[in-house]
Amino acid sequence: MNKLFCRLFQSAMKLGMYFLPWTTPEIIQGQGSSVEIAEDMKARGIDRALVVMGPNMMKRGLPLRMLQRMKESGIEYSVFDRLTSDPTDIQVEAGVRAYRHLNSNTSSDQNDNTNSASNSGGAIILFGGGSPMDCGKAIAACVARPDRTVAQLQGVLKVHSRKRVPFIYAVPTTAGTGSETTMAAVVKDQKTHRKKSINDISIIPHICVLDPSLTTGLPPEITANTGMDALCHAVEAYTNSTYNTIKENKMAEKAVKLIYDNLYEAFCDGSDLDARQGMQMAAFYAGRAFTRGCVGYVHALGHAIGGLYGIPHGRAMAVLLPHIMKAYGSAAEKKLARLADICFTQEYDVSGERDKAVCFIRWMEDMNKKMGIPEGFDCIEDEDIPTIAQWAEKEANPLYPVPEVFSRKELEKIIKLVCR
């Protein structure tokens, strides 16, 4: 009955999705393209921006050219970088105060009591990886809906105020999260450590800046984690059913092929700008694919495990992805076989959907091994398994249109498979 309910819910969601105003961010791309934000802002009449970034970005010097060009263009900005690897509701609230202070020229203490969400002339620049992307979009959601807390906005379509959302620029410095093109902002409750998403098309960034020079300094480990995160987005969106249109499927296919062609090259040689640009485009396509196509149990379990044990999101995705695809069995074989056909050439002399699907899963496992990603987790406590399964089931069912609907007990069995 639970599986039937999930499928009925998803069918209703698919029908409703046809009436939503889906958008895809405009792209500015190329080496050094981040400095073009200032000109774009001036052209749009935007004279202020809250720049949300990680705490080490200024030390690394990555945003300096962009900020200098903004200063020269007469654009007032404020940097908000009090973030952790997983943004919390408390950090989002602090960011909202920073945005209001910048846009009102009054102290943040005075703005704590304001109900105004005036966005006149203001923008938010999301600069960095998944953490500032998620935090910045959550800030934008709270600015648009000052009558609601972060917890009240988490869920599906609870913002619905695109006109009141600040203009959002997304400048990724990794290639994986896809947050620069998605409607999701994952925020962790500081007290419970549970991760939940704000999901609303209102917070899809307006402009995405893909500057490969910003990613050349990434350590190999982060390149691996974020690259496999992008692969997970594309594969989960592609193997899901119900919500996808031809557009999402094509974007997922492009993303997987770009990752196949470029991830290991970027991992081995961080200065390879062609590989870096390819991975940025892959992350963009994968992000747009799962914005409508959704993710699945890899993300549901990964959010729970990552939140409990502090495991980097991309690492959790990489570990879980092959295991979940195996667990789907025949329900995902046709789609995985198609991805194998897209990626592999004559070096894979196989026929039949099952054999092709096995080859594709084996390729994912081989990529993990070559990049030093383990096969499982050594941190999961037995007593936590029921909680992890409960959280994952609540996140995934009935929303995610996964190839096969799993019960809580089935999820517990999968968790035990990834324990080392």
C-alpha angles and dihedrals in degrees: 000000000000091000091049091050091051092052093047090049091050092050090054090047091052091054091049092049091065088067096051120101098240115196136188119208119249111250129230108183145169139076111315093007094134090081089063090074091083093057091046092050092050091050090054095046094248113148104169135048139179107217110209114198144146120275095254099048096092091048090053090048095226099134097039098097092047093048092046091053090049090051092049089051092055095250114148114220142175125203118224110189106148093122139132126208089271111038114230132211089251091055092049091052090051089051091052089054090049091051093049092047091053092049098043103037089225130113119280089238091061090048093054087082099042122110093193119117096184108165098176107150094350131125138175120224115202106205121179138016133327097304099060090037092056094040094048094049090048089051089052091050092051092047089054092046108034089163092069136065124228090259091052091052095050112103132048126329098343098135102052093161106111091157091057096045113100117249105272127213116187119202110178118202092186130049110230121053095075088206089133089076106025137098093224131099114181114207128179122221104238093216103044098026089225117145121220133167136236102217116189134130087225091077098050104124117255097215129027119198114201107193109166093194088070091063101047093092095055114123114244091249093058091043088055096046096047093042092054089046088058090048090051091052092051097043095046093047091047098047092045119096136215106028102056125102126194088267094058093045092051091049091050091050092050091049094051092048092049090050091048090052100040117021100081091042091053090046092053097040115027092185094061100115094187091055091044092051090047091053092048090054090046091053090048094050092044091049092051091046095056093040086080102011093052129212126261146210093324089067095037092055093037093055091051096045094041093049094050099044105025095244113163109257096236092049091052091049093050093051095046101041100078092042094052093045089053090049091055089060116174092359091074101030098097094052094044090049089054090053089050090054090051095049108031127069133184094318088077107062100183136126134194127056096259094052092046091049090050090051092051092050090047089053090054090050091048091051090053091049094048091051095046098253113148125237094236148357124277095190104066113114117213092232090056096056096086090049092049091050092047093051092046093049092049092050097045105035124103098354105058113075093216122175090246126020112229127203123224090260091052090050090052089055091052091049090054089053092060095047114105 
